[in-house]
Coordinates of C-alpha atoms in Angstrom, one line a residue:
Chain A
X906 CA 23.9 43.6 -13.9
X907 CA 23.9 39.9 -13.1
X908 CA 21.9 37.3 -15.4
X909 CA 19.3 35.3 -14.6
X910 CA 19.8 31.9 -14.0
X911 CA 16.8 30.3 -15.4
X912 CA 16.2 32.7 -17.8
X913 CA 12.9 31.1 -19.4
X914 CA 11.6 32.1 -15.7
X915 CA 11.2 35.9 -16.5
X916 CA 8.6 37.3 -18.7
X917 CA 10.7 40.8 -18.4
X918 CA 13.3 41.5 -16.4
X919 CA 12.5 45.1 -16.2
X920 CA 10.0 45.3 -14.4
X921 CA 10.8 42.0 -13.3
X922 CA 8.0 39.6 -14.2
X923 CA 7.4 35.5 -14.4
X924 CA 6.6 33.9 -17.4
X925 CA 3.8 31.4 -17.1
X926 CA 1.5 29.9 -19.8
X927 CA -2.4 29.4 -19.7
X928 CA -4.0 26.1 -21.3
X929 CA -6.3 27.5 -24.4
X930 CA -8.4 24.4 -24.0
X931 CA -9.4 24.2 -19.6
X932 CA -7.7 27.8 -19.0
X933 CA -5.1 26.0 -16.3
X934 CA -2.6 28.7 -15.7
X935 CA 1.1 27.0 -14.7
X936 CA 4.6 27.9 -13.9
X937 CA 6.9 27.9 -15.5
X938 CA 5.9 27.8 -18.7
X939 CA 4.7 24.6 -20.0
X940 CA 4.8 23.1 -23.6
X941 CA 1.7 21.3 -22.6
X942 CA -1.1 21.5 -20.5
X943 CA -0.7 19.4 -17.1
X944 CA -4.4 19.6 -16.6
X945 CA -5.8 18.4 -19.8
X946 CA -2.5 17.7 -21.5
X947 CA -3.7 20.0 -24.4
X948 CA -0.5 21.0 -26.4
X949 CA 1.1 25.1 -26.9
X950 CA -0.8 26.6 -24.1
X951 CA -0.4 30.6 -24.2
X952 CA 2.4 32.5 -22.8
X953 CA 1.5 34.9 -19.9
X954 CA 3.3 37.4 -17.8
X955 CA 2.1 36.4 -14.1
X956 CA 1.1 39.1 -11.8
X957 CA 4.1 40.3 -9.4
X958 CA 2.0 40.7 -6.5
X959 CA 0.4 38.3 -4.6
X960 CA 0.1 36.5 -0.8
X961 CA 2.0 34.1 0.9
X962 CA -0.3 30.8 0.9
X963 CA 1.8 28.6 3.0
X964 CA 5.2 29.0 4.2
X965 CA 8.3 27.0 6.3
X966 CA 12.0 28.1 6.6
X967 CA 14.4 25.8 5.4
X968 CA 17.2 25.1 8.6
X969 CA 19.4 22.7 7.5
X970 CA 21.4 22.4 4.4
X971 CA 20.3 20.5 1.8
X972 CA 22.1 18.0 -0.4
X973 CA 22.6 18.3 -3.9
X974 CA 21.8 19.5 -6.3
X975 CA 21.5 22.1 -3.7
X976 CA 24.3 25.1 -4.5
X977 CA 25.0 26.9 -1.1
X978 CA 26.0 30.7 -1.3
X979 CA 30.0 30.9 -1.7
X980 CA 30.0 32.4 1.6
X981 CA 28.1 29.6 3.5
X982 CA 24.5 28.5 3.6
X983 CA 22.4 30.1 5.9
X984 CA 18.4 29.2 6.6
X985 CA 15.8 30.8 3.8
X986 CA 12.4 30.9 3.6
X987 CA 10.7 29.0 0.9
X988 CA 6.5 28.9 0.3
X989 CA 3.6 29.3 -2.2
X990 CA 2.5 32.7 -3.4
X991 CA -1.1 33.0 -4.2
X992 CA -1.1 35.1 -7.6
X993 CA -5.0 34.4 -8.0
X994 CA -5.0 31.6 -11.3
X995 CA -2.2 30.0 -9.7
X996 CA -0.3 29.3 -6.5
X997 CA 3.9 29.6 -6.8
X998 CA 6.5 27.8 -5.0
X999 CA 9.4 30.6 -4.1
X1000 CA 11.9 31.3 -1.7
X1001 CA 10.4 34.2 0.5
X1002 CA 12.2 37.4 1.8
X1003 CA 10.8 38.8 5.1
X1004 CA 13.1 41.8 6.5
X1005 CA 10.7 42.1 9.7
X1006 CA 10.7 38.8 11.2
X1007 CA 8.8 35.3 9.9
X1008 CA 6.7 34.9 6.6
X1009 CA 2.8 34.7 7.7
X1010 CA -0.3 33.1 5.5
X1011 CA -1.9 36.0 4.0
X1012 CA 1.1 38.7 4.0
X1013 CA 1.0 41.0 1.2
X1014 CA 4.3 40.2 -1.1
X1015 CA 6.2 41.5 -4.5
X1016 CA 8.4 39.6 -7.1
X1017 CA 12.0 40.5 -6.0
X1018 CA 15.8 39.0 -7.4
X1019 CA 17.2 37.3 -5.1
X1020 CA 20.9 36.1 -5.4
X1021 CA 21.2 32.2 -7.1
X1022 CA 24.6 30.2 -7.7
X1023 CA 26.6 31.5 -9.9
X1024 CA 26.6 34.7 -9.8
X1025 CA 23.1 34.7 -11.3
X1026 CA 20.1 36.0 -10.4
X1027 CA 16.6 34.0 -9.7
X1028 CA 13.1 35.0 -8.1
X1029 CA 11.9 35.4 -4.4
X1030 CA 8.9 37.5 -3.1
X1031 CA 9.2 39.8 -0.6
X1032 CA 7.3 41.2 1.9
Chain B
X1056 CA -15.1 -17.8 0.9
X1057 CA -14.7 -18.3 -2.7
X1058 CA -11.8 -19.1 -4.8
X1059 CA -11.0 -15.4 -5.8
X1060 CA -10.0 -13.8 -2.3
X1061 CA -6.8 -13.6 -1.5
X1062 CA -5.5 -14.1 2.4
X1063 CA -2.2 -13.4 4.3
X1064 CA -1.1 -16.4 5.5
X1065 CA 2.5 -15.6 6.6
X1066 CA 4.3 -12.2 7.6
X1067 CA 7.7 -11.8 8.5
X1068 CA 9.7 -8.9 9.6
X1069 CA 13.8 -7.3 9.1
X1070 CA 13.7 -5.1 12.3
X1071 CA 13.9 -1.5 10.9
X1072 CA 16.6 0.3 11.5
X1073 CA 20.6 1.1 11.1
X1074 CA 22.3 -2.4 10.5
X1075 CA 25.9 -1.6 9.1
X1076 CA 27.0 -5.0 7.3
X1077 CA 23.9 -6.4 6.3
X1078 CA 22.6 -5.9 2.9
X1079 CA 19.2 -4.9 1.8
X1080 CA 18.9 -8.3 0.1
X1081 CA 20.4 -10.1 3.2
X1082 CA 17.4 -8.8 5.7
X1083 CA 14.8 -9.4 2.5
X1084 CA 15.8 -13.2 2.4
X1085 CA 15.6 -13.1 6.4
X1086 CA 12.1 -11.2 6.1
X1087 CA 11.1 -13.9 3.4
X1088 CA 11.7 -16.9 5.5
X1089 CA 10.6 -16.1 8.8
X1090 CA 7.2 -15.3 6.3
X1091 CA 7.6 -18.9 5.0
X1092 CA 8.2 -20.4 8.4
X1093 CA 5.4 -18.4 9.3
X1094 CA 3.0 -19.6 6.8
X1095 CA 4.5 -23.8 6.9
X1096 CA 5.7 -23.5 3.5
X1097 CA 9.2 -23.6 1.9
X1098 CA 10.4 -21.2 -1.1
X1099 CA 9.3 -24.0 -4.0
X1100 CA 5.8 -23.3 -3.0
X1101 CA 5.6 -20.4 -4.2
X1102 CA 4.2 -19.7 -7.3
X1103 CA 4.1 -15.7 -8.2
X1104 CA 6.3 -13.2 -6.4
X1105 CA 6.9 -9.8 -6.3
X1106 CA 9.2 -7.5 -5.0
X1107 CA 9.6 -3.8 -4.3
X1108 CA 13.0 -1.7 -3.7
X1109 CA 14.4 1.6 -4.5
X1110 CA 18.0 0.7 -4.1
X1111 CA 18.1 -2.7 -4.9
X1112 CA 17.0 -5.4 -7.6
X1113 CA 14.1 -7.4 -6.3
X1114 CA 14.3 -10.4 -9.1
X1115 CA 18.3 -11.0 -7.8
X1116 CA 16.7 -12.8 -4.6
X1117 CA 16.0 -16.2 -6.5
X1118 CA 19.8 -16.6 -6.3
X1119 CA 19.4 -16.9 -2.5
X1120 CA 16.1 -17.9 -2.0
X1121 CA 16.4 -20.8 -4.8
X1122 CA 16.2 -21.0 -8.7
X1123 CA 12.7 -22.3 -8.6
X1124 CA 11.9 -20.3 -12.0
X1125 CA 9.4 -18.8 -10.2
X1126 CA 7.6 -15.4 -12.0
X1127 CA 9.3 -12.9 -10.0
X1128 CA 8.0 -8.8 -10.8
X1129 CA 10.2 -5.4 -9.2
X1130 CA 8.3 -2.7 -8.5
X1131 CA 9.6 1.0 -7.6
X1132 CA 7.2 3.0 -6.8
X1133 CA 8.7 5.3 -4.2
X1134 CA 7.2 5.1 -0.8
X1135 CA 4.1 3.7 -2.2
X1136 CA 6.2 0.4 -3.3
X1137 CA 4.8 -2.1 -0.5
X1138 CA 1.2 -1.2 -1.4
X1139 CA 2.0 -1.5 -5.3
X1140 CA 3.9 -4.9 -4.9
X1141 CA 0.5 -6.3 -2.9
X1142 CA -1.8 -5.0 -5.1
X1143 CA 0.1 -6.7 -7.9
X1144 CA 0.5 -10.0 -6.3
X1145 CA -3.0 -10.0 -5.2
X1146 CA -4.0 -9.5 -8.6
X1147 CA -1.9 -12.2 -10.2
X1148 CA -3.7 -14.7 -7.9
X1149 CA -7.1 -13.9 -8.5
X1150 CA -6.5 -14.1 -12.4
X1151 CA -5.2 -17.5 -11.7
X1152 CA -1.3 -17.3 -12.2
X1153 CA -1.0 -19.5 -9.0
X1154 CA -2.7 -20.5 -5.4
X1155 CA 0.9 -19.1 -3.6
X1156 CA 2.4 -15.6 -4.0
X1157 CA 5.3 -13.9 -1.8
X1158 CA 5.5 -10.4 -1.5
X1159 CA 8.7 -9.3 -0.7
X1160 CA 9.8 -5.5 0.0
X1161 CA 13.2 -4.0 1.5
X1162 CA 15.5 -1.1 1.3
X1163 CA 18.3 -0.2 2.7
X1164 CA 19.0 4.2 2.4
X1165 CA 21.7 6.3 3.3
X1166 CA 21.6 8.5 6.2
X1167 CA 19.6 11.9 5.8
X1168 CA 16.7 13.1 3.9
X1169 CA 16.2 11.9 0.4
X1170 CA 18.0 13.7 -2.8
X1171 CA 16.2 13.9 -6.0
X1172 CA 17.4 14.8 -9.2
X1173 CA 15.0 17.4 -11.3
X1174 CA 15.4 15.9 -14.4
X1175 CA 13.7 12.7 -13.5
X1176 CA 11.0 14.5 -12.2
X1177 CA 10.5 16.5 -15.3
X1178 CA 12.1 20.0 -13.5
X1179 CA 14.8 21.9 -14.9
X1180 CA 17.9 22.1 -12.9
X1181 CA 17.3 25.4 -11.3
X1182 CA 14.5 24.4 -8.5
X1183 CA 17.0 22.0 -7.5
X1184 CA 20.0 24.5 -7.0
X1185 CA 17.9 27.0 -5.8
X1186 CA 16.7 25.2 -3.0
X1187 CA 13.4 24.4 -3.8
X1188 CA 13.3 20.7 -4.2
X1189 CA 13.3 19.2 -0.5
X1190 CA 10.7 17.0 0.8
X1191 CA 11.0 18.6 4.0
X1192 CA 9.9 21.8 2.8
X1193 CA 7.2 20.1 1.3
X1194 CA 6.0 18.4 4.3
X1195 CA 6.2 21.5 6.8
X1196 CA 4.2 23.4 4.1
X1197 CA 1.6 21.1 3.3
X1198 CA 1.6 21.3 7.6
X1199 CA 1.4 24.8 8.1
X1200 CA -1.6 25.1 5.6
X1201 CA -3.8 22.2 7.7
X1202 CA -3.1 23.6 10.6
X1203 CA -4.1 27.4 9.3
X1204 CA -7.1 26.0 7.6
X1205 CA -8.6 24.0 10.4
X1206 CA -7.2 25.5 13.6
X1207 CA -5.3 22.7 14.5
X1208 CA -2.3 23.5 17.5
X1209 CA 1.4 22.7 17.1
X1210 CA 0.8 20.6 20.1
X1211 CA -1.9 17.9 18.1
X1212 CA 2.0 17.3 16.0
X1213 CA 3.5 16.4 18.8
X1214 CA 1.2 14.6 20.4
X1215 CA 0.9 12.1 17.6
X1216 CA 5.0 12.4 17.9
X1217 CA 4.6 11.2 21.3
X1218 CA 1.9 8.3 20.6
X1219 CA 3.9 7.2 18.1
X1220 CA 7.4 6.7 20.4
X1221 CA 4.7 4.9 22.7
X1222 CA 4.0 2.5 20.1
X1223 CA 7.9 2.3 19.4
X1224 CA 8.7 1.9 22.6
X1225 CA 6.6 -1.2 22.7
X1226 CA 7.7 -2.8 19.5
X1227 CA 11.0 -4.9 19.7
X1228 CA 11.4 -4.5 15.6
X1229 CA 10.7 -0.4 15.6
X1230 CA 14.0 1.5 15.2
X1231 CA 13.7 4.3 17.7
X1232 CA 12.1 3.0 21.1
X1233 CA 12.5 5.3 23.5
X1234 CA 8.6 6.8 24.8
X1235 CA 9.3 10.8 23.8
X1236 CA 6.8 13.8 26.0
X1237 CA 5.4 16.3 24.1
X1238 CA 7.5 18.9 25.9
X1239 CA 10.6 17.0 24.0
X1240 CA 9.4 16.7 20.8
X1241 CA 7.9 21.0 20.8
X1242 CA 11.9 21.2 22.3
X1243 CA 14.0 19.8 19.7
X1244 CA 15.3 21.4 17.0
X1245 CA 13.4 22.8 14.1
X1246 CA 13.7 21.5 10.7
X1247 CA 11.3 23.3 9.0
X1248 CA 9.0 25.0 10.6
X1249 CA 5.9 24.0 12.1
X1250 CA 8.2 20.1 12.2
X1251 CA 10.7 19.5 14.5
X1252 CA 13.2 17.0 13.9
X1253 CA 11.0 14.4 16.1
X1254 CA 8.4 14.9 14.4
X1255 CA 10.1 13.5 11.0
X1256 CA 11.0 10.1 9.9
X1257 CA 13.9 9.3 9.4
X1258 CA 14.9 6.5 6.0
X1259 CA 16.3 4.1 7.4
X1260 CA 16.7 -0.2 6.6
X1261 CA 14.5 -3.1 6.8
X1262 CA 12.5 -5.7 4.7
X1263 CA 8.8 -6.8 5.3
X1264 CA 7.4 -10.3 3.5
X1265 CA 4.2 -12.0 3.0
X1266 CA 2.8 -14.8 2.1
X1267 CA -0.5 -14.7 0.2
X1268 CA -2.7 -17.4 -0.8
X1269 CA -6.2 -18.1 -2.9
X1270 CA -9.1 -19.4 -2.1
X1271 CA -9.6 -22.7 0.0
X1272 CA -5.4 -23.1 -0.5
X1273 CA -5.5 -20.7 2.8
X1274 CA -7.4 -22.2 5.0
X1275 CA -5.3 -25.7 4.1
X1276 CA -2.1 -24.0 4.9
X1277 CA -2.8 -21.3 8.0
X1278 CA -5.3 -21.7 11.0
X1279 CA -5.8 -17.6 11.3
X1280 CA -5.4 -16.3 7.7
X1281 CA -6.2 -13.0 7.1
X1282 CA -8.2 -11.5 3.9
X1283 CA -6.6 -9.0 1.9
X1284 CA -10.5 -7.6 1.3
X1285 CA -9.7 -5.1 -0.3
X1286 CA -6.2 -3.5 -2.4
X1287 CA -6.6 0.1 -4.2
X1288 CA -4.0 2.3 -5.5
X1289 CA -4.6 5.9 -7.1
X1290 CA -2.3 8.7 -8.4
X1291 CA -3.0 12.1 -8.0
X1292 CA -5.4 14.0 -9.8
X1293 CA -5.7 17.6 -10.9
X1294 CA -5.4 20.3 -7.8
X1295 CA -3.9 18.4 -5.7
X1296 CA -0.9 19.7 -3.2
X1297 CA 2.4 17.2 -3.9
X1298 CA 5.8 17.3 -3.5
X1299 CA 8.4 19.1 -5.9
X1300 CA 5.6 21.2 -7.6
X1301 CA 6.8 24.7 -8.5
X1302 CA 3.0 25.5 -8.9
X1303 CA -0.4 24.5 -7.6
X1304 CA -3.9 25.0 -8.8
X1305 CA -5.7 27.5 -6.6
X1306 CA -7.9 25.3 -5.5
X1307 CA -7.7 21.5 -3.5
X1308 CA -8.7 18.8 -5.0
X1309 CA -7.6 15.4 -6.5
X1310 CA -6.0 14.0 -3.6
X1311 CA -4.5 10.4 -4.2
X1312 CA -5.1 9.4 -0.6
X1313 CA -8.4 10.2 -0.5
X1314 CA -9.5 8.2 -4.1
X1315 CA -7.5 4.9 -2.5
X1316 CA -9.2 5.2 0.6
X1317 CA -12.7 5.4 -0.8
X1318 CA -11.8 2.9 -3.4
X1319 CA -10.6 0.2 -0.9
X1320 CA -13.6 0.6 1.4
X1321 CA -15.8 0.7 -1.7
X1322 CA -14.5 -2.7 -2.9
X1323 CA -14.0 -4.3 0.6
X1324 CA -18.0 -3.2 1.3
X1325 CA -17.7 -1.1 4.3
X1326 CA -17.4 2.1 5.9
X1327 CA -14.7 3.6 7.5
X1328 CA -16.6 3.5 10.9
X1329 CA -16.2 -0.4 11.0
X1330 CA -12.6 0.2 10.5
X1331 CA -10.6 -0.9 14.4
X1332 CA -7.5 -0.6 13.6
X1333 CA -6.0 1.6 11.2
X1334 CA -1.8 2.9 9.7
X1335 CA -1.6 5.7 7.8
X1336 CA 1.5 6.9 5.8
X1337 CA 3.2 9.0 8.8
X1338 CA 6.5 10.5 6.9
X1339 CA 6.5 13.6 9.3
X1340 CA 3.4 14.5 12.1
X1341 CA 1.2 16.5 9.6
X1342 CA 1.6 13.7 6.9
X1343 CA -0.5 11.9 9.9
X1344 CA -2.6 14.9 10.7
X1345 CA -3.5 15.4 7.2
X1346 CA -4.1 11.6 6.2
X1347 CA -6.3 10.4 9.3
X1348 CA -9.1 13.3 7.7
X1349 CA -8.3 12.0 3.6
X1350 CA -8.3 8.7 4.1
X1351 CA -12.1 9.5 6.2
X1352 CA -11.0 8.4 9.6
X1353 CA -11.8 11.6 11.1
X1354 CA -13.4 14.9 10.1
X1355 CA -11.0 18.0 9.1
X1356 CA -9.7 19.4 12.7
X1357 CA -11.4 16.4 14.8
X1358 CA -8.1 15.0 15.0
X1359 CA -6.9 17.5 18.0
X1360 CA -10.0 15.5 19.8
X1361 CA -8.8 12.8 19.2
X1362 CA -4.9 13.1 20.2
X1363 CA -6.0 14.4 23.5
X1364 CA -8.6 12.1 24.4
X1365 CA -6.1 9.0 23.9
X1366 CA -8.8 7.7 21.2
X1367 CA -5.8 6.7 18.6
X1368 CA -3.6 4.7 21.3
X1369 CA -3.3 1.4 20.8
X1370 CA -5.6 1.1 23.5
X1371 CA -7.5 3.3 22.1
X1372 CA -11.4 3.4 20.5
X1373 CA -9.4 4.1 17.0
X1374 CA -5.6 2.4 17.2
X1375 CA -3.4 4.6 14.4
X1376 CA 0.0 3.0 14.1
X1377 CA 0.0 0.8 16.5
X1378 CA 3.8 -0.4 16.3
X1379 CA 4.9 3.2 16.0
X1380 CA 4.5 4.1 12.1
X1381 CA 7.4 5.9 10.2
X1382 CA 7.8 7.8 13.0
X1383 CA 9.3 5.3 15.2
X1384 CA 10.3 2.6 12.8
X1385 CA 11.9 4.7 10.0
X1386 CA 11.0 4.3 6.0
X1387 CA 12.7 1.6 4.3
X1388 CA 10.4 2.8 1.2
X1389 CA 10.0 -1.0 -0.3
X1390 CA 9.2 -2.4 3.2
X1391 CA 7.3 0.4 4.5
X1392 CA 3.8 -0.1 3.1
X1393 CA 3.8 -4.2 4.1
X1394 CA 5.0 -3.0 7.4
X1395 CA 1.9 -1.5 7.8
X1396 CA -0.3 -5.2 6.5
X1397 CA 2.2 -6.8 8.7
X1398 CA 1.0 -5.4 11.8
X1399 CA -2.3 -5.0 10.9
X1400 CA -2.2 -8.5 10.2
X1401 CA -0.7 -9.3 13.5
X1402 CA -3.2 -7.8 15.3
X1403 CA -6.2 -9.4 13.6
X1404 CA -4.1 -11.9 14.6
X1405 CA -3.7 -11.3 18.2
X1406 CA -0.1 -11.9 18.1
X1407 CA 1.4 -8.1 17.7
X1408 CA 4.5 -7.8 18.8
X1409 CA 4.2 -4.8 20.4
X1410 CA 0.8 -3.2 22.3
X1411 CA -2.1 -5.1 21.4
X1412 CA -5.1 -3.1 20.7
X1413 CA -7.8 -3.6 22.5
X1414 CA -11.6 -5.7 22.0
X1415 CA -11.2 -8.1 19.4
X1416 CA -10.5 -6.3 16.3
X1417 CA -12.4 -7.8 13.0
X1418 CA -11.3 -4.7 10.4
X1419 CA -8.1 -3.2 9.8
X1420 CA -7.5 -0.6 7.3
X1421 CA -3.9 0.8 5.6
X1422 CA -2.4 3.6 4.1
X1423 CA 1.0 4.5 2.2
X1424 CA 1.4 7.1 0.2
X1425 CA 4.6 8.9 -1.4
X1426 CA 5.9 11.3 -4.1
X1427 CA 4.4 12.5 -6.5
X1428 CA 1.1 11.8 -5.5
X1429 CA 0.7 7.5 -5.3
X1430 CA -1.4 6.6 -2.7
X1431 CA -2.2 2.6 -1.4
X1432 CA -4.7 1.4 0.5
X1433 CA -6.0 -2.3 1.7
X1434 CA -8.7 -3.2 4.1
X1435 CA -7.9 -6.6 5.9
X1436 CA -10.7 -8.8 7.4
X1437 CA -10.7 -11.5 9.8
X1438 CA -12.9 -14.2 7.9
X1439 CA -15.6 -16.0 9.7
X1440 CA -15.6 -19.3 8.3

């Protein structure tokens, strides 16, 4: 089994989960995980495990390649889907995997792995 | 009039562009003379000046402009830079550093979007190998989530696309002047979706300089001098929806644009409905879309209305961009935000050098904004003396 690339990311890997951290002070839910509070800058908010369901908020696919620090796949870059995931307390920016055509605002999505540089592992959502 | 507001009395222009050879510094000296020769005064005059770049060193232009020991500040504020390096030279004026300041801004970027590294944004290096950190992206999903929200039609982008080529087509210093249909700009090729690559800036080169002056001073040195009414610049506040943000508050709010905008027509004492000509920070078709309703030019979804009725032509009951924004002149960063005072001034002016709106225009208004979350606005005024 690969490793995750970001490994601070992940709450669990199995099930697979995100790691965020809500502000004990204004309640401000972030991701990743922050040391302090972006809202109220309030320091050691609480780790949370972020729900692995959610919807897509907004959406675009991503058609040309991008310059570094970019990493294509070893066997060529091919357009992806990137958007923001409404998990409730917080919107997260992801790349998106939609089997059955484009990503839509509203579409019901899971956390998935999705393959990262390096052999590793990172996060997508998937409808 | 009284001895605290600050005028343009000069503007020059660097045509925007591709200019292989010339330096960014070599079209900023240009920019600052015609500026000089504009406003009757030679570089000694000057008293405060400041200068805004992201790839070169602003302070380096006294070897070629002349080793007047003048107090010369940089500024880098990304695309907000222009707006940033007025407001700052406006303000050394009015707290009495001098009667004479030259604002200077240029840049001169390689071809292709922007790269940004994630540690100078305070991101790990995984969103940047992952993918995740491209201002495209941003732009096209900031896009897609106006147009969901206020039912506003892929064809309101490129209709402001197509308005803008108009106003480049018109302008001898825009970079792309060729008049584009709507049909073209749906056609081209996507680069992220809902924005196709005409409806994107490109950054490109140029350098924009003006001459400012206080009190009485102004009406000594220039017969039409403009009044810098009003300068305001704001960062973003919690909840709102910026670039390179790998999570957003679940609801809107906190918008930089929208805090400058109310700010600068707060301190200039009027509304946006006196406001006849107008440039708003136009990186990409929905950056337009989106800022025409923040900045309180329009209402949320009006702006399809307005497209199609011709209202934000030059000729127009509401000019937007009149010498073709970012869209058709490109985004020198440093020189993009005085581009926009430069023909804003030029029209108050009645000496555009493209399509002059029309009526006789009193109020102009201007807006830059760029990553992560700065936003610059100034209302100019024709005085009646």
């Amino acid at each position: 089994m690969s490793r995750p690339l970001a490994p601070e990311l992940f709450a669990s890997l199995d099930p697979l989960a995100l790691a965020g951290s809500r502000c004990t002070a204004c309640a401000t839910v972030q991701f990743p995980a922050a040391r302090q509070c972006a809202h109220c800058a309030a320091e050691d908010p609480a780790p949370i495990t972020l729900p692995a369901q959610g919807r897509i908020w907004t959406w675009t696919i991503q058609r040309f390649e991008p310059k570094a620090p970019y990493l294509a796949p070893a066997d060529g870059f091919l357009p992806y889907a990137v958007g923001y995931v409404d998990l409730g307390e917080v919107l997260v920016e992801s790349l998106l995997q939609c089997s059955d055509g484009e990503p839509a605002i509203g579409a019901e999505v899971h956390l998935v792995r999705a393959t990262a540089p390096g052999g590793h592992f990172t996060y997508a959502f998937a409808r | 009039m009284n001895a605290h507001q600050v005028y343009v009395i000069g503007a020059g222009i660097h045509p925007f562009g591709r200019h292989a050879g010339v330096t960014g510094a070599d079209m900023a000296v240009v920019a600052t003379r015609a500026a000089l020769t504009d406003a009757g005064l030679g570089w000694d005059k000057v008293e405060v000046a400041v200068g805004g770049s992201n790839t070169g060193k602003p302070d380096a232009l006294v070897a070629r402009l002349g080793l007047t020991g003048v107090a010369f500040t940089g500024v880098r504020n990304g695309c907000a830079t222009g707006g940033v390096a007025l407001a700052t030279a406006a303000n050394a004026l009015r707290a009495g550093q001098g009667e004479v300041a030259a604002v200077i801004g240029f840049d001169k970027h390689e071809r292709g979007a922007f790269a940004a590294d994630p540690a100078s944004y305070g991101l790990d290096a995984w969103y940047g190998t992952t993918g995740l950190m491209v201002t495209t992206q941003y732009f096209a999903m900031r896009t897609r989530r106006y147009l969901h929200e206020h039912g506003v039609p892929d064809l309101t982008l490129a209709q402001i696309a197509a308005r803008a080529s108009r106003g480049g087509a018109a302008n001898p210093n825009a970079w792309r002047r060729r008049a584009l249909t709507t049909e073209e700009v749906l056609a081209a090729p996507m680069v992220s979706d809902p924005l196709t690559n005409l409806m994107f800036c490109q950054p490109d080169e140029g350098a924009v300089a003006l001459i400012l002056a206080r009190g009485a001073r102004a009406f000594d040195l220039c017969e039409a001098p403009v009044r810098l009414a009003s300068v305001a610049v704001r960062t973003r506040g919690p909840g709102s929806f910026e670039v390179f943000s790998p999570w957003l508050a679940p609801h809107r709010s906190g918008s930089p644009t929208r805090a400058a905008a109310q700010d600068a027509l707060r301190q200039a004492g009027i509304t946006v409905a006196d406001v006849q000509v107008a440039q708003v920070q136009d990186t990409d078709c929905g950056s337009e879309l989106i800022h025409l309703a923040e900045t309180g030019l329009c209402r949320d979804g009006e702006q399809t209305a307005l497209l199609t009725d011709g209202a934000t032509e030059a000729t127009g009951r509401l000019p937007v961009n009149t010498d073709g924004g970012c869209l058709a002149n490109g985004e020198p960063i440093g020189a993009s935000g005085l581009r926009q005072v430069h023909e804003v001034v030029r029209q108050l002016q009645v000496r555009a050098a493209g399509t002059a709106v029309r009526g006789d225009p009193r109020i102009g208004f201007t807006h830059v904004y760029g990553a992560p979350g700065v936003s610059a606005c100034t209302v100019l005024m024709r005085p009646d003396r």
